[in-house]
């Protein structure tokens, strides 16, 4: 099995590493600068990894979520930048994923998350304690923050950010390129890209 290179060294990257009892599967990480808190070797910036570490020998995992603000395009850019590499899926030992669930490449499922007979698209993140109930379909690059509940049969598009503690009613459809603020309650379909938040959910702006 090829060793994994993490892209990014922020809090999410540290959380991913703490899911494992050792770091034997990790070659190191790339970032714009070295992070002394990271317990694996610093390999340089993205371009150093692309130049020195062949896709034939290494896998990558995109551990960048966002920087100062939610930026769906940042993760999309990194996914494309490292597109020649196999993407490693990382699953916490305490996560529960039922046998009939389908998990894409490059997905991260963190501590005590539950995925019940659902489909999770590539490069998505199901964060700590979140629940994805039966029959849900999540697209590519969907970020589900901590403590969210996505009820059964929900359909969520690509490049969607769902803030912490959000509740999404069963059967809801959400289009691509949507940001949902933390603590929101989604009781109706979201049919246009944009930024939404509230209980009940309201549109904040159209992107």
Short mmCIF file of C-alpha atoms in Angstrom, two decimals:
data_model
loop_
_atom_site.label_atom_id
_atom_site.label_comp_id
_atom_site.label_asym_id
_atom_site.label_seq_id
_atom_site.Cartn_x
_atom_site.Cartn_y
_atom_site.Cartn_z
CA UNK A 1 0.00 0.00 0.00
CA UNK A 2 1.32 3.44 -0.92
CA UNK A 3 2.10 5.86 1.91
CA UNK A 4 -0.16 8.90 2.33
CA UNK A 5 0.80 12.55 2.01
CA UNK A 6 -1.56 14.97 3.75
CA UNK A 7 -2.22 18.25 1.96
CA UNK A 8 -2.56 20.85 4.71
CA UNK A 9 -1.60 21.00 8.37
CA UNK A 10 -4.40 22.86 10.12
CA UNK A 11 -6.75 21.61 12.81
CA UNK A 12 -8.50 19.20 10.49
CA UNK A 13 -5.21 17.56 9.51
CA UNK A 14 -4.27 17.15 13.18
CA UNK A 15 -7.69 15.65 13.92
CA UNK A 16 -7.26 13.16 11.10
CA UNK A 17 -3.90 12.01 12.44
CA UNK A 18 -5.30 11.58 15.95
CA UNK A 19 -7.75 9.00 14.60
CA UNK A 20 -4.82 6.57 14.35
CA UNK A 21 -2.65 4.92 16.99
CA UNK A 22 0.46 5.41 14.85
CA UNK A 23 1.47 7.28 11.72
CA UNK A 24 3.12 4.41 9.83
CA UNK A 25 0.95 4.97 6.76
CA UNK A 26 1.83 8.68 6.47
CA UNK A 27 4.90 9.89 4.58
CA UNK A 28 4.41 13.51 5.68
CA UNK A 29 2.49 16.63 4.79
CA UNK A 30 2.59 19.61 2.45
CA UNK A 31 1.73 23.20 3.33
CA UNK A 32 2.90 26.75 2.65
CA UNK A 33 5.02 26.54 5.81
CA UNK A 34 6.02 24.01 8.45
CA UNK A 35 3.68 23.44 11.41
CA UNK A 36 5.61 22.38 14.55
CA UNK A 37 2.49 20.70 15.93
CA UNK A 38 2.36 18.14 13.13
CA UNK A 39 3.79 14.76 14.22
CA UNK A 40 4.75 13.71 10.69
CA UNK A 41 7.51 15.13 8.45
CA UNK A 42 7.16 18.37 6.53
CA UNK A 43 7.68 17.69 2.83
CA UNK A 44 7.49 21.27 1.56
CA UNK A 45 4.90 23.20 -0.42
CA UNK A 46 2.50 21.63 -2.91
CA UNK A 47 4.91 22.08 -5.80
CA UNK A 48 7.64 20.22 -3.88
CA UNK A 49 5.35 17.24 -3.47
CA UNK A 50 4.33 17.31 -7.12
CA UNK A 51 7.99 17.40 -8.16
CA UNK A 52 9.54 14.93 -5.70
CA UNK A 53 6.83 12.39 -4.83
CA UNK A 54 5.49 10.32 -7.70
CA UNK A 55 1.81 9.28 -7.97
CA UNK A 56 3.18 5.81 -8.64
CA UNK A 57 4.55 5.65 -5.08
CA UNK A 58 2.31 7.86 -2.93
CA UNK A 59 -1.34 8.59 -2.22
CA UNK A 60 -2.65 11.95 -1.05
CA UNK A 61 -5.43 13.11 1.24
CA UNK A 62 -6.75 16.66 1.01
CA UNK A 63 -6.86 17.88 4.62
CA UNK A 64 -7.55 21.52 3.76
CA UNK A 65 -11.08 22.59 4.70
CA UNK A 66 -10.95 26.38 4.51
CA UNK A 67 -8.74 29.19 5.78
CA UNK A 68 -10.09 32.48 7.15
CA UNK A 69 -13.52 31.85 5.65
CA UNK A 70 -15.41 29.09 3.91
CA UNK A 71 -14.02 28.77 0.40
CA UNK A 72 -15.49 25.92 -1.61
CA UNK A 73 -13.19 26.69 -4.54
CA UNK A 74 -10.01 26.12 -2.48
CA UNK A 75 -10.69 22.42 -1.96
CA UNK A 76 -11.84 22.07 -5.58
CA UNK A 77 -8.56 23.62 -6.72
CA UNK A 78 -6.48 21.22 -4.60
CA UNK A 79 -8.47 18.20 -5.78
CA UNK A 80 -7.69 19.17 -9.36
CA UNK A 81 -4.06 20.04 -8.59
CA UNK A 82 -3.34 16.57 -7.20
CA UNK A 83 -5.63 14.79 -9.64
CA UNK A 84 -2.97 12.34 -10.82
CA UNK A 85 -2.63 10.85 -7.33
CA UNK A 86 -4.79 8.16 -5.80
CA UNK A 87 -6.81 9.71 -2.98
CA UNK A 88 -6.76 7.90 0.36
CA UNK A 89 -9.98 7.52 2.36
CA UNK A 90 -9.54 7.93 6.13
CA UNK A 91 -12.09 6.48 8.57
CA UNK A 92 -11.93 6.75 12.36
CA UNK A 93 -12.16 3.42 14.23
CA UNK A 94 -15.14 4.75 16.20
CA UNK A 95 -17.14 5.70 13.09
CA UNK A 96 -20.09 3.50 12.12
CA UNK A 97 -20.58 2.80 8.42
CA UNK A 98 -23.19 0.25 7.50
CA UNK A 99 -22.32 -2.46 4.95
CA UNK A 100 -24.59 -1.09 2.22
CA UNK A 101 -23.06 2.37 2.31
CA UNK A 102 -20.83 3.53 -0.55
CA UNK A 103 -17.82 5.69 0.32
CA UNK A 104 -15.89 7.52 -2.40
CA UNK A 105 -12.17 8.14 -2.77
CA UNK A 106 -10.50 10.71 -0.54
CA UNK A 107 -13.35 10.79 2.00
CA UNK A 108 -12.74 11.47 5.71
CA UNK A 109 -15.13 10.07 8.33
CA UNK A 110 -14.25 11.25 11.82
CA UNK A 111 -14.92 10.02 15.35
CA UNK A 112 -18.39 8.64 16.12
CA UNK A 113 -19.88 9.70 12.80
CA UNK A 114 -22.65 7.43 11.53
CA UNK A 115 -23.37 6.66 7.87
CA UNK A 116 -26.41 4.45 7.47
CA UNK A 117 -26.91 2.86 4.05
CA UNK A 118 -25.99 6.03 2.14
CA UNK A 119 -23.65 7.19 -0.62
CA UNK A 120 -20.83 9.65 0.12
CA UNK A 121 -19.10 11.24 -2.87
CA UNK A 122 -15.35 11.56 -3.31
CA UNK A 123 -13.38 14.08 -1.22
CA UNK A 124 -16.24 14.64 1.21
CA UNK A 125 -15.86 15.04 4.98
CA UNK A 126 -18.26 13.65 7.57
CA UNK A 127 -17.08 15.30 10.74
CA UNK A 128 -17.20 14.28 14.39
CA UNK A 129 -20.54 12.96 15.61
CA UNK A 130 -22.49 13.70 12.43
CA UNK A 131 -25.24 11.39 11.21
CA UNK A 132 -26.12 10.62 7.60
CA UNK A 133 -29.28 8.54 7.61
CA UNK A 134 -30.59 5.89 5.22
CA UNK A 135 -30.81 6.51 1.50
CA UNK A 136 -28.95 9.82 1.41
CA UNK A 137 -26.77 10.77 -1.55
CA UNK A 138 -23.95 13.26 -1.01
CA UNK A 139 -21.98 14.57 -3.97
CA UNK A 140 -18.29 15.31 -4.40
CA UNK A 141 -16.51 17.65 -1.96
CA UNK A 142 -19.30 17.94 0.60
CA UNK A 143 -18.24 19.13 4.05
CA UNK A 144 -20.54 18.04 6.88
CA UNK A 145 -19.36 19.78 10.04
CA UNK A 146 -19.54 18.35 13.56
CA UNK A 147 -22.87 17.37 15.03
CA UNK A 148 -25.01 17.58 11.89
CA UNK A 149 -27.96 15.31 11.18
CA UNK A 150 -28.96 14.60 7.60
CA UNK A 151 -32.23 12.68 7.66
CA UNK A 152 -33.18 9.92 5.25
CA UNK A 153 -33.33 10.19 1.46
CA UNK A 154 -31.73 13.65 1.29
CA UNK A 155 -29.92 14.50 -1.95
CA UNK A 156 -26.98 16.91 -1.63
CA UNK A 157 -25.04 18.19 -4.63
CA UNK A 158 -21.34 18.87 -5.16
CA UNK A 159 -19.24 21.47 -3.33
CA UNK A 160 -21.62 21.96 -0.42
CA UNK A 161 -20.62 23.16 3.06
CA UNK A 162 -22.96 22.27 5.95
CA UNK A 163 -22.18 24.14 9.16
CA UNK A 164 -21.95 22.56 12.61
CA UNK A 165 -25.15 21.39 14.24
CA UNK A 166 -27.30 21.73 11.14
CA UNK A 167 -30.43 19.59 10.77
CA UNK A 168 -31.60 18.63 7.29
CA UNK A 169 -35.09 17.16 7.00
CA UNK A 170 -35.70 13.87 5.20
CA UNK A 171 -36.20 14.03 1.45
CA UNK A 172 -34.55 17.43 1.00
CA UNK A 173 -32.64 18.26 -2.20
CA UNK A 174 -29.73 20.75 -2.16
CA UNK A 175 -28.08 21.92 -5.38
CA UNK A 176 -24.34 22.35 -6.01
CA UNK A 177 -22.28 25.21 -4.54
CA UNK A 178 -24.25 25.94 -1.37
CA UNK A 179 -23.02 27.10 2.05
CA UNK A 180 -25.30 26.49 5.05
CA UNK A 181 -24.49 28.32 8.29
CA UNK A 182 -24.12 26.52 11.60
CA UNK A 183 -27.18 25.56 13.58
CA UNK A 184 -29.52 25.87 10.61
CA UNK A 185 -32.70 23.84 10.12
CA UNK A 186 -33.37 22.93 6.49
CA UNK A 187 -37.02 22.05 5.89
CA UNK A 188 -37.30 22.88 2.18
CA UNK A 189 -35.27 22.25 -0.96
CA UNK A 190 -32.42 24.61 -1.83
CA UNK A 191 -32.67 25.15 -5.57
CA UNK A 192 -30.12 27.95 -6.16
CA UNK A 193 -26.44 28.26 -5.19
CA UNK A 194 -25.79 30.69 -2.36
CA UNK A 195 -25.25 31.20 1.36
CA UNK A 196 -28.10 30.21 3.67
CA UNK A 197 -28.64 30.06 7.42
CA UNK A 198 -31.27 30.15 10.15
CA UNK A 199 -34.17 28.31 11.73
CA UNK A 200 -36.13 28.23 9.54
CA UNK A 201 -33.55 28.51 6.81
CA UNK A 202 -33.30 31.83 4.93
CA UNK A 203 -31.20 32.93 2.00
CA UNK A 204 -28.36 35.26 2.98
CA UNK A 205 -26.84 35.90 -0.44
CA UNK A 206 -26.57 34.44 -3.91
CA UNK A 207 -23.09 33.52 -5.03
#
